[in-house]
């Protein structure tokens, strides 16, 4: 089998039909030239030019978009910082206001409480004074009545009327003894 | 057991002039010389051996007037040159080898009288180049409309995929080699070059079709166009004389040395300019040709062992190897398209900014 294969190769070599991998086909070369240049022309016009332009435009757009996005981001960051500062400020203010309000409230409370206590004290004092006065009046009243009745009783018992001077002196004495005793 | 493997010489008319039929002819001529061959076909060992013929193997890789298909797809009975049915050893008609002929639109079969050396008959690779051009045009004109008209962010797998390749060529090939300002001017050429090569390479991975880039004529034309652009760019930038002068780097030499050295360096540099573009063509061609040839050789092992029990041992191994090689070829198809484009961009960049 190998022999015949070898023989065949020899025959091929001698017969002038030696297979030639480097053979150059002019037809194919010409056709390739035409096809390639045609393809280059058609694609150059209808594919590569618009495609590359489109890609460049898109690249520019994307670059612009990224740039504007970055700018927007920076703005947003700045705004955020500003708002945060303001917020912190506002919080402080609110806290101060609240503190003051609390302080005020405490002061008001203290004042009202104090006034109320004072008022209560005053009312009590007055009540006590009234009671005292009433008591004193009652005591005096009682003493006068007691003296009068005692005098009249004594007068009736003694049978003689005390003169005016004696009378008054007696009242005074008895009152003072009452009050001293009270 | 004698098993006649037919060989169909269906391109007899073109045989006289076209090297594309060398594959067919190699068997035809072998028929006449071989003791074992009959007028109808090959004897067993001949038939097995012909799978390993360089002519047969190259025939699978090189350009032809037909697309090879599995035998069962064509199904017709094989007929020899006398119009007789080809029969195997048991007298059964043999099926014709599966071939889909490329329509001969021009009707040409001999050298054109106007252009000697040209036949003007459509071949498989021409059809595949046309197919590749259509695929690229449809995909990228669609993409260009999407990108330029809609102007929206890329959406969907296809759009992203197609666009990412363009961006890769711009950002990783054109800009680093040519420079950011000038890169856009050469993008149409580099993109067309890259897609033309990679699509042709990948079409080569479709069974029955072939890689047009495994023909030197194709890669040579691509390299030639690159060469013309490189020369044009350099001469436009520095003038014809300036460009030729710029090939020699500036050196501080004594006048005596300069007289000897500068012309010889200039000659070497100019020679190198041609060589590097020639190598550009050879590199792509050789990679594609060799890759597909190795695949053909491995698959040929099945043909060689077909009639014996050995096929059961060899077949599965060959299938596994062929799968592995095909994966490698997929990688090579992409890599070589990248390398070709990258070097073309590098040469353009070098012509613009010498040394």
Coordinates of C-alpha atoms in Angstrom, one line a residue:
Chain A
X1 CA 0.0 0.0 0.0
X2 CA 2.8 2.4 0.9
X3 CA 4.7 1.3 -2.1
X4 CA 1.9 2.2 -4.4
X5 CA 1.5 5.5 -2.7
X6 CA 5.1 6.2 -3.2
X7 CA 4.9 5.1 -6.8
X8 CA 2.0 7.4 -7.3
X9 CA 4.0 10.3 -5.9
X10 CA 6.9 9.5 -8.2
X11 CA 4.5 9.3 -11.2
X12 CA 3.0 12.6 -10.2
X13 CA 6.4 14.1 -9.9
X14 CA 7.4 12.9 -13.3
X15 CA 4.1 13.6 -15.0
X16 CA 4.4 17.3 -14.6
X17 CA 1.3 17.5 -12.3
X18 CA 3.3 18.0 -9.2
X19 CA 1.0 19.5 -6.6
X20 CA 2.0 23.0 -6.0
X21 CA 0.9 24.6 -2.8
X22 CA 2.4 27.9 -3.9
X23 CA 0.4 28.0 -7.2
X24 CA -0.8 31.5 -8.0
X25 CA -4.2 31.7 -9.7
X26 CA -4.4 35.0 -11.6
X27 CA -8.2 34.8 -11.8
X28 CA -8.6 34.5 -8.1
X29 CA -6.1 37.3 -7.5
X30 CA -7.9 39.7 -9.8
X31 CA -11.3 38.7 -8.3
X32 CA -9.9 39.1 -4.8
X33 CA -8.6 42.6 -5.7
X34 CA -12.0 43.6 -7.1
X35 CA -13.9 42.2 -4.2
X36 CA -11.7 43.7 -1.6
X37 CA -11.6 47.1 -3.1
X38 CA -15.3 47.0 -3.7
X39 CA -15.9 45.9 -0.1
X40 CA -13.6 48.7 1.1
X41 CA -15.4 51.3 -1.0
X42 CA -18.9 50.1 0.0
X43 CA -18.2 49.6 3.6
X44 CA -16.1 52.7 3.8
X45 CA -19.1 54.7 2.7
X46 CA -22.0 52.9 4.3
X47 CA -20.5 51.2 7.3
X48 CA -17.2 52.3 8.6
X49 CA -17.6 56.1 8.2
X50 CA -21.0 56.3 9.9
X51 CA -20.0 53.7 12.4
X52 CA -16.8 55.4 13.5
X53 CA -18.5 58.8 13.5
X54 CA -21.3 57.3 15.6
X55 CA -18.8 55.8 18.0
X56 CA -17.0 59.1 18.4
X57 CA -20.2 61.0 18.9
X58 CA -21.3 58.5 21.5
X59 CA -17.9 58.7 23.2
X60 CA -18.1 62.4 23.4
X61 CA -21.7 62.2 24.7
X62 CA -20.6 59.8 27.3
X63 CA -17.7 61.9 28.3
X64 CA -19.9 65.0 28.5
X65 CA -22.5 63.1 30.5
X66 CA -19.9 61.8 32.9
X67 CA -18.5 65.4 33.2
X68 CA -21.9 66.9 33.9
X69 CA -22.7 64.1 36.2
X70 CA -19.6 64.8 38.1
X71 CA -20.4 68.5 38.2
X72 CA -23.9 67.7 39.4
X73 CA -22.4 65.4 42.0
X74 CA -20.1 68.1 43.2
X75 CA -23.0 70.5 43.4
X76 CA -25.1 68.0 45.3
X77 CA -22.2 67.4 47.7
X78 CA -21.8 71.2 48.3
X79 CA -25.5 71.6 48.8
X80 CA -25.6 68.6 51.1
X81 CA -22.7 70.1 53.2
X82 CA -24.5 73.5 53.2
X83 CA -27.8 71.9 54.3
X84 CA -26.0 69.8 56.9
X85 CA -24.4 73.0 58.3
X86 CA -27.8 74.7 58.3
X87 CA -29.4 71.8 59.9
X88 CA -26.8 71.7 62.6
X89 CA -27.3 75.4 63.1
X90 CA -31.0 75.0 63.2
X91 CA -30.7 72.2 65.7
X92 CA -28.6 74.3 68.0
X93 CA -31.0 77.2 67.7
X94 CA -33.9 74.9 68.4
X95 CA -32.1 73.5 71.4
X96 CA -31.3 77.0 72.7
X97 CA -34.9 78.0 72.2
X98 CA -36.1 74.9 74.0
X99 CA -33.7 75.5 76.8
X100 CA -34.8 79.1 77.2
X101 CA -38.4 78.0 77.0
X102 CA -37.7 75.5 79.7
X103 CA -35.9 78.0 81.8
X104 CA -38.8 80.5 81.3
X105 CA -41.3 77.8 82.1
X106 CA -39.4 77.0 85.3
X107 CA -39.3 80.7 86.2
X108 CA -43.0 81.1 85.5
X109 CA -43.7 78.1 87.5
X110 CA -41.6 79.3 90.4
X111 CA -43.2 82.7 90.2
X112 CA -46.7 81.4 90.0
X113 CA -46.0 78.9 92.8
X114 CA -44.5 81.7 94.9
X115 CA -47.3 84.0 94.3
X116 CA -49.8 81.3 95.1
X117 CA -48.0 80.5 98.2
X118 CA -47.8 84.1 99.2
X119 CA -51.5 84.5 98.4
X120 CA -52.3 81.5 100.4
X121 CA -50.2 82.8 103.2
X122 CA -51.9 86.1 103.0
X123 CA -55.4 84.6 103.0
X124 CA -54.4 82.5 106.0
X125 CA -53.0 85.4 107.8
X126 CA -56.0 87.5 107.2
X127 CA -58.2 84.6 108.2
X128 CA -56.2 84.3 111.4
X129 CA -56.4 88.0 112.0
X130 CA -60.1 88.0 111.4
X131 CA -60.5 85.1 113.8
X132 CA -58.4 86.9 116.4
X133 CA -60.4 90.1 116.0
X134 CA -63.6 88.2 116.1
X135 CA -62.4 86.4 119.2
X136 CA -61.3 89.6 120.9
X137 CA -64.6 91.2 120.0
X138 CA -66.5 88.3 121.4
X139 CA -64.4 88.3 124.5
X140 CA -64.9 92.0 125.0
X141 CA -68.6 91.6 124.4
X142 CA -68.7 88.7 126.8
X143 CA -66.8 90.7 129.4
X144 CA -69.0 93.7 129.0
X145 CA -72.1 91.7 129.3
X146 CA -70.6 89.7 132.3
X147 CA -69.6 92.9 134.1
X148 CA -72.9 94.6 133.4
X149 CA -74.8 91.6 134.7
X150 CA -72.4 91.2 137.6
X151 CA -72.7 94.9 138.5
X152 CA -76.4 94.9 138.2
X153 CA -76.5 91.7 140.2
X154 CA -74.1 93.1 142.8
X155 CA -76.0 96.4 142.8
X156 CA -79.2 94.6 143.5
X157 CA -77.4 92.6 146.1
X158 CA -75.6 95.5 147.7
X159 CA -78.6 97.7 147.3
X160 CA -76.8 100.6 146.4
X161 CA -75.8 101.9 143.1
X162 CA -72.3 102.5 142.4
X163 CA -71.5 105.9 141.0
X164 CA -70.4 106.3 137.6
X165 CA -66.8 106.5 138.4
X166 CA -66.8 103.4 140.4
X167 CA -68.7 101.7 137.8
X168 CA -66.2 102.4 135.0
X169 CA -63.3 101.5 137.3
X170 CA -64.8 98.2 138.0
X171 CA -65.4 97.4 134.3
X172 CA -61.8 98.3 133.5
X173 CA -60.5 96.0 136.2
X174 CA -62.6 93.1 135.3
X175 CA -61.8 93.4 131.6
X176 CA -58.1 93.5 132.3
X177 CA -58.4 90.6 134.6
X178 CA -60.2 88.8 131.8
X179 CA -57.8 89.7 129.1
X180 CA -54.9 88.9 131.3
X181 CA -56.4 85.6 132.1
X182 CA -57.2 84.9 128.5
Chain B
X1 CA -11.9 -8.3 -1.8
X2 CA -11.5 -5.8 -4.6
X3 CA -13.3 -2.6 -4.2
X4 CA -13.3 -0.2 -7.1
X5 CA -13.1 3.4 -6.0
X6 CA -14.3 5.5 -8.9
X7 CA -12.7 8.7 -9.9
X8 CA -14.9 11.1 -11.8
X9 CA -13.2 13.3 -14.3
X10 CA -16.1 15.7 -14.7
X11 CA -13.9 18.6 -15.7
X12 CA -12.3 17.1 -18.8
X13 CA -13.1 20.2 -20.8
X14 CA -11.0 22.4 -18.5
X15 CA -8.3 19.9 -18.1
X16 CA -6.1 21.2 -20.9
X17 CA -5.6 24.6 -19.5
X18 CA -6.5 24.9 -15.9
X19 CA -4.2 24.0 -13.0
X20 CA -7.3 24.0 -10.8
X21 CA -7.9 20.5 -12.2
X22 CA -4.5 19.2 -11.2
X23 CA -6.2 17.3 -8.5
X24 CA -8.5 15.6 -10.9
X25 CA -5.8 15.1 -13.4
X26 CA -3.4 13.6 -11.0
X27 CA -5.8 10.6 -10.6
X28 CA -6.4 10.6 -14.3
X29 CA -2.8 10.3 -15.2
X30 CA -2.2 7.8 -12.5
X31 CA -4.9 5.6 -13.9
X32 CA -3.0 5.3 -17.1
X33 CA 0.3 4.4 -15.6
X34 CA -0.8 2.0 -12.9
X35 CA -0.8 -1.7 -13.5
X36 CA -3.6 -2.2 -10.9
X37 CA -5.9 0.4 -12.3
X38 CA -8.7 -0.4 -14.7
X39 CA -10.3 2.0 -17.0
X40 CA -13.3 2.3 -14.6
X41 CA -11.5 3.0 -11.4
X42 CA -8.9 1.9 -8.8
X43 CA -8.2 -1.4 -7.4
X44 CA -8.4 -1.7 -3.6
X45 CA -4.9 -0.6 -2.7
X46 CA -4.8 2.1 -5.3
X47 CA -8.1 3.4 -4.1
X48 CA -7.0 3.5 -0.5
X49 CA -3.6 4.9 -1.3
X50 CA -5.0 7.8 -3.4
X51 CA -6.3 9.4 -0.2
X52 CA -2.7 10.1 0.8
X53 CA -1.8 11.5 -2.6
X54 CA -0.4 15.0 -2.2
X55 CA -2.5 15.9 -5.2
X56 CA -5.6 14.5 -3.6
X57 CA -4.9 16.2 -0.3
X58 CA -4.0 19.5 -1.8
X59 CA -7.2 19.3 -3.9
X60 CA -9.2 19.4 -0.7
X61 CA -7.4 22.5 0.5
X62 CA -7.0 24.4 -2.8
X63 CA -9.4 26.2 -5.0
X64 CA -11.6 24.2 -7.4
X65 CA -14.6 24.5 -9.7
X66 CA -16.9 22.7 -7.3
X67 CA -17.8 22.3 -3.6
X68 CA -17.3 18.8 -2.3
X69 CA -20.3 17.2 -0.6
X70 CA -20.8 13.9 1.1
X71 CA -21.5 11.2 -1.6
X72 CA -25.0 10.5 -0.3
X73 CA -26.1 14.1 -1.0
X74 CA -25.6 14.0 -4.7
X75 CA -26.7 10.4 -5.0
X76 CA -26.3 10.1 -8.8
X77 CA -24.6 7.1 -10.3
X78 CA -21.0 7.7 -11.5
X79 CA -20.4 7.6 -15.2
X80 CA -17.0 7.3 -16.8
X81 CA -15.7 9.3 -19.7
X82 CA -17.4 6.9 -22.2
X83 CA -20.8 7.5 -20.6
X84 CA -20.8 4.0 -19.1
X85 CA -21.9 3.4 -15.5
X86 CA -19.0 2.8 -13.1
X87 CA -19.5 -0.5 -11.3
X88 CA -17.8 -2.0 -8.3
X89 CA -16.4 -5.5 -8.1
X90 CA -19.9 -7.0 -7.5
X91 CA -21.3 -5.2 -10.5
X92 CA -23.3 -2.6 -8.5
X93 CA -23.3 1.0 -9.8
X94 CA -21.0 3.2 -7.8
X95 CA -22.4 6.5 -6.6
X96 CA -20.8 9.7 -7.9
X97 CA -18.4 11.6 -5.6
X98 CA -20.4 14.4 -4.1
X99 CA -19.6 17.6 -5.9
X100 CA -21.6 20.7 -6.3
X101 CA -20.3 22.5 -9.3
X102 CA -19.9 26.3 -9.1
X103 CA -22.1 27.6 -12.0
X104 CA -19.9 28.6 -14.9
X105 CA -21.5 32.0 -15.4
X106 CA -19.0 33.2 -17.9
X107 CA -18.8 29.9 -19.8
X108 CA -15.1 30.3 -20.0
X109 CA -13.0 27.1 -20.1
X110 CA -9.8 28.2 -21.7
X111 CA -7.4 31.1 -21.3
X112 CA -9.0 34.4 -22.1
X113 CA -7.7 35.6 -25.5
X114 CA -7.6 39.2 -24.2
X115 CA -5.8 38.5 -21.0
X116 CA -3.4 35.6 -21.2
X117 CA -3.1 33.7 -17.9
X118 CA -6.7 34.5 -17.0
X119 CA -9.5 32.0 -17.5
X120 CA -12.4 34.1 -16.2
X121 CA -14.3 31.1 -14.8
X122 CA -15.9 31.4 -11.3
X123 CA -14.3 29.2 -8.7
X124 CA -15.2 28.0 -5.2
X125 CA -13.0 30.6 -3.5
X126 CA -14.5 33.4 -5.6
X127 CA -17.9 32.4 -4.5
X128 CA -16.7 32.2 -0.9
X129 CA -15.2 35.7 -1.1
X130 CA -18.4 37.0 -2.4
X131 CA -20.2 35.3 0.5
X132 CA -17.8 36.7 3.0
X133 CA -18.2 40.2 1.5
X134 CA -22.0 39.9 1.7
X135 CA -21.8 38.7 5.3
X136 CA -19.6 41.6 6.4
X137 CA -21.6 44.2 4.4
X138 CA -24.9 43.1 5.8
X139 CA -23.6 42.9 9.4
X140 CA -21.8 46.2 9.5
X141 CA -24.1 48.3 7.4
X142 CA -26.9 47.2 9.8
X143 CA -24.7 48.1 12.7
X144 CA -23.7 51.4 11.3
X145 CA -27.3 52.4 10.8
X146 CA -28.0 51.4 14.4
X147 CA -25.1 53.4 15.8
X148 CA -25.4 56.5 13.7
X149 CA -29.1 56.8 13.4
X150 CA -30.3 55.7 16.8
X151 CA -27.3 57.0 18.7
X152 CA -28.4 55.0 21.7
X153 CA -26.3 52.9 24.0
X154 CA -25.5 49.5 22.6
X155 CA -28.1 46.9 23.3
X156 CA -28.3 43.2 22.7
X157 CA -25.7 40.5 22.0
X158 CA -25.3 41.0 18.3
X159 CA -24.8 44.7 18.5
X160 CA -22.3 44.5 21.4
X161 CA -20.4 41.7 19.7
X162 CA -20.0 43.4 16.3
X163 CA -19.2 46.7 18.0
X164 CA -16.6 45.3 20.4
X165 CA -14.6 43.9 17.5
X166 CA -14.5 47.4 15.8
X167 CA -13.4 48.9 19.1
X168 CA -10.8 46.3 19.6
X169 CA -9.3 47.0 16.2
X170 CA -9.4 50.7 16.9
X171 CA -8.1 50.7 20.5
X172 CA -5.7 47.7 20.4
X173 CA -4.5 47.7 16.8
X174 CA -4.9 51.0 15.0
X175 CA -4.2 53.5 17.8
X176 CA -1.1 51.9 19.4
X177 CA 0.6 51.4 16.0
X178 CA -0.5 54.4 14.0
X179 CA -1.1 57.0 16.7
X180 CA -4.4 58.4 17.9
X181 CA -4.6 61.3 15.4
X182 CA -4.1 59.3 12.3
X183 CA -5.7 56.0 13.3
X184 CA -9.2 56.9 12.2
X185 CA -8.0 57.6 8.6
X186 CA -6.8 54.0 8.3
X187 CA -9.7 52.4 10.2
X188 CA -11.7 51.6 7.1
X189 CA -8.8 49.7 5.5
X190 CA -7.9 47.9 8.7
X191 CA -11.5 46.9 9.5
X192 CA -12.2 45.7 6.0
X193 CA -8.9 43.8 6.0
X194 CA -9.6 42.2 9.3
X195 CA -13.1 41.2 8.6
X196 CA -12.3 39.9 5.1
X197 CA -9.6 37.7 6.5
X198 CA -11.4 36.4 9.6
X199 CA -14.6 35.7 7.8
X200 CA -12.8 33.8 5.0
X201 CA -10.8 31.9 7.6
X202 CA -13.9 31.0 9.5
X203 CA -15.8 30.0 6.4
X204 CA -12.9 27.6 5.9
X205 CA -14.0 25.9 9.1
X206 CA -17.4 25.0 7.6
X207 CA -17.2 21.4 6.2
X208 CA -17.4 21.2 2.4
X209 CA -16.4 24.8 2.0
X210 CA -12.8 26.0 2.1
X211 CA -10.6 28.8 3.3
X212 CA -10.0 31.2 0.5
X213 CA -7.0 32.5 2.5
X214 CA -5.3 29.2 1.9
X215 CA -4.7 30.4 -1.7
X216 CA -1.6 32.4 -2.2
X217 CA -3.4 34.6 -4.8
X218 CA -5.8 35.9 -2.1
X219 CA -3.2 36.6 0.6
X220 CA -0.8 38.1 -2.0
X221 CA -3.4 40.5 -3.2
X222 CA -4.2 41.6 0.4
X223 CA -0.5 42.0 1.1
X224 CA 0.0 43.9 -2.2
X225 CA -2.8 46.3 -1.2
X226 CA -1.2 46.8 2.2
X227 CA 2.2 47.4 0.4
X228 CA 0.6 50.0 -1.9
X229 CA -1.0 51.8 1.1
X230 CA 2.2 51.7 3.1
X231 CA 4.2 53.2 0.2
X232 CA 1.4 55.7 -0.5
X233 CA 1.3 56.9 3.1
X234 CA 5.1 57.2 3.4
X235 CA 5.5 59.0 0.1
X236 CA 2.6 61.4 0.8
X237 CA 4.0 62.2 4.2
X238 CA 7.7 62.6 3.1
X239 CA 7.6 62.8 -0.6
X240 CA 8.9 60.1 -2.9
X241 CA 12.6 60.9 -2.3
X242 CA 12.1 61.7 1.4
X243 CA 10.4 58.3 1.9
X244 CA 13.1 56.4 0.1
X245 CA 15.8 58.4 2.1
X246 CA 14.0 57.8 5.4
X247 CA 14.6 54.1 5.0
X248 CA 18.1 54.6 6.2
X249 CA 18.3 55.7 9.8
X250 CA 20.5 58.7 10.5
X251 CA 24.0 57.6 11.5
X252 CA 27.1 59.5 12.4
X253 CA 29.6 58.1 10.0
X254 CA 32.8 59.2 8.5
X255 CA 32.4 60.1 4.8
X256 CA 34.4 57.1 3.7
X257 CA 32.3 54.7 5.7
X258 CA 29.1 56.4 4.7
X259 CA 29.7 55.9 1.0
X260 CA 29.9 52.2 1.5
X261 CA 27.5 51.7 4.3
X262 CA 24.5 54.0 3.4
X263 CA 23.8 52.5 0.0
X264 CA 24.1 48.9 1.2
X265 CA 21.9 49.6 4.2
X266 CA 19.4 51.4 1.9
X267 CA 19.4 48.4 -0.4
X268 CA 18.8 46.0 2.5
X269 CA 16.0 48.2 3.9
X270 CA 14.2 48.4 0.6
X271 CA 14.6 44.7 0.1
X272 CA 13.3 44.2 3.6
X273 CA 10.3 46.4 2.8
X274 CA 9.4 44.0 0.0
X275 CA 10.2 40.9 2.0
X276 CA 8.1 41.9 5.0
X277 CA 5.0 42.3 2.8
X278 CA 5.7 39.1 1.0
X279 CA 6.0 37.3 4.3
X280 CA 2.7 38.9 5.3
X281 CA 1.1 37.0 2.4
X282 CA 3.0 33.8 3.1
X283 CA 2.3 33.8 6.8
X284 CA -1.5 33.8 6.4
X285 CA -1.5 31.5 3.4
X286 CA 0.9 29.0 5.0
X287 CA -1.0 28.9 8.3
X288 CA -4.4 28.3 6.6
X289 CA -3.0 25.9 4.0
X290 CA -1.1 23.8 6.5
X291 CA -3.9 23.7 9.0
X292 CA -6.4 22.4 6.5
X293 CA -3.9 20.1 5.0
X294 CA -3.2 18.5 8.3
X295 CA -6.9 18.0 8.8
X296 CA -7.2 16.5 5.4
X297 CA -4.3 14.1 6.1
X298 CA -5.9 12.9 9.4
X299 CA -9.3 12.4 7.7
X300 CA -7.5 10.7 4.9
X301 CA -6.4 8.0 7.4
X302 CA -10.1 6.9 7.5
X303 CA -10.1 6.6 3.7
X304 CA -6.8 4.6 3.7
X305 CA -8.1 2.1 6.3
X306 CA -11.7 2.1 5.1
X307 CA -11.6 -1.4 3.6
X308 CA -10.0 -3.2 6.5
X309 CA -10.8 -3.8 10.2
X310 CA -8.2 -1.1 11.1
X311 CA -10.8 1.6 10.4
X312 CA -12.4 0.7 13.7
X313 CA -9.2 1.5 15.6
X314 CA -8.1 4.4 13.5
X315 CA -11.5 6.1 12.9
X316 CA -12.4 7.2 16.5
X317 CA -8.9 8.4 17.1
X318 CA -9.0 10.3 13.8
X319 CA -12.3 11.9 14.7
X320 CA -11.0 13.0 18.1
X321 CA -7.8 14.4 16.5
X322 CA -9.8 16.2 13.8
X323 CA -12.0 17.8 16.5
X324 CA -9.0 19.0 18.4
X325 CA -7.3 20.2 15.2
X326 CA -10.5 22.0 14.2
X327 CA -10.5 23.8 17.6
X328 CA -6.9 24.8 17.0
X329 CA -7.8 25.9 13.5
X330 CA -10.6 28.1 14.9
X331 CA -8.0 29.8 17.1
X332 CA -5.5 30.1 14.2
X333 CA -8.3 31.6 12.0
X334 CA -8.8 34.4 14.5
X335 CA -5.1 34.8 15.4
X336 CA -3.9 35.1 11.8
X337 CA -6.6 37.6 11.0
X338 CA -5.4 39.6 14.0
X339 CA -1.7 39.2 13.1
X340 CA -2.2 40.2 9.5
X341 CA -4.2 43.3 10.5
X342 CA -1.8 44.2 13.3
X343 CA 1.3 43.9 11.0
X344 CA -0.4 45.9 8.3
X345 CA -1.2 48.6 10.9
X346 CA 2.4 48.4 12.2
X347 CA 3.8 48.9 8.7
X348 CA 1.5 51.9 8.1
X349 CA 2.6 53.3 11.4
X350 CA 6.2 52.8 10.6
X351 CA 5.8 54.5 7.2
X352 CA 4.3 57.5 8.9
X353 CA 6.8 57.8 11.7
X354 CA 10.1 56.3 10.4
X355 CA 12.5 55.3 13.1

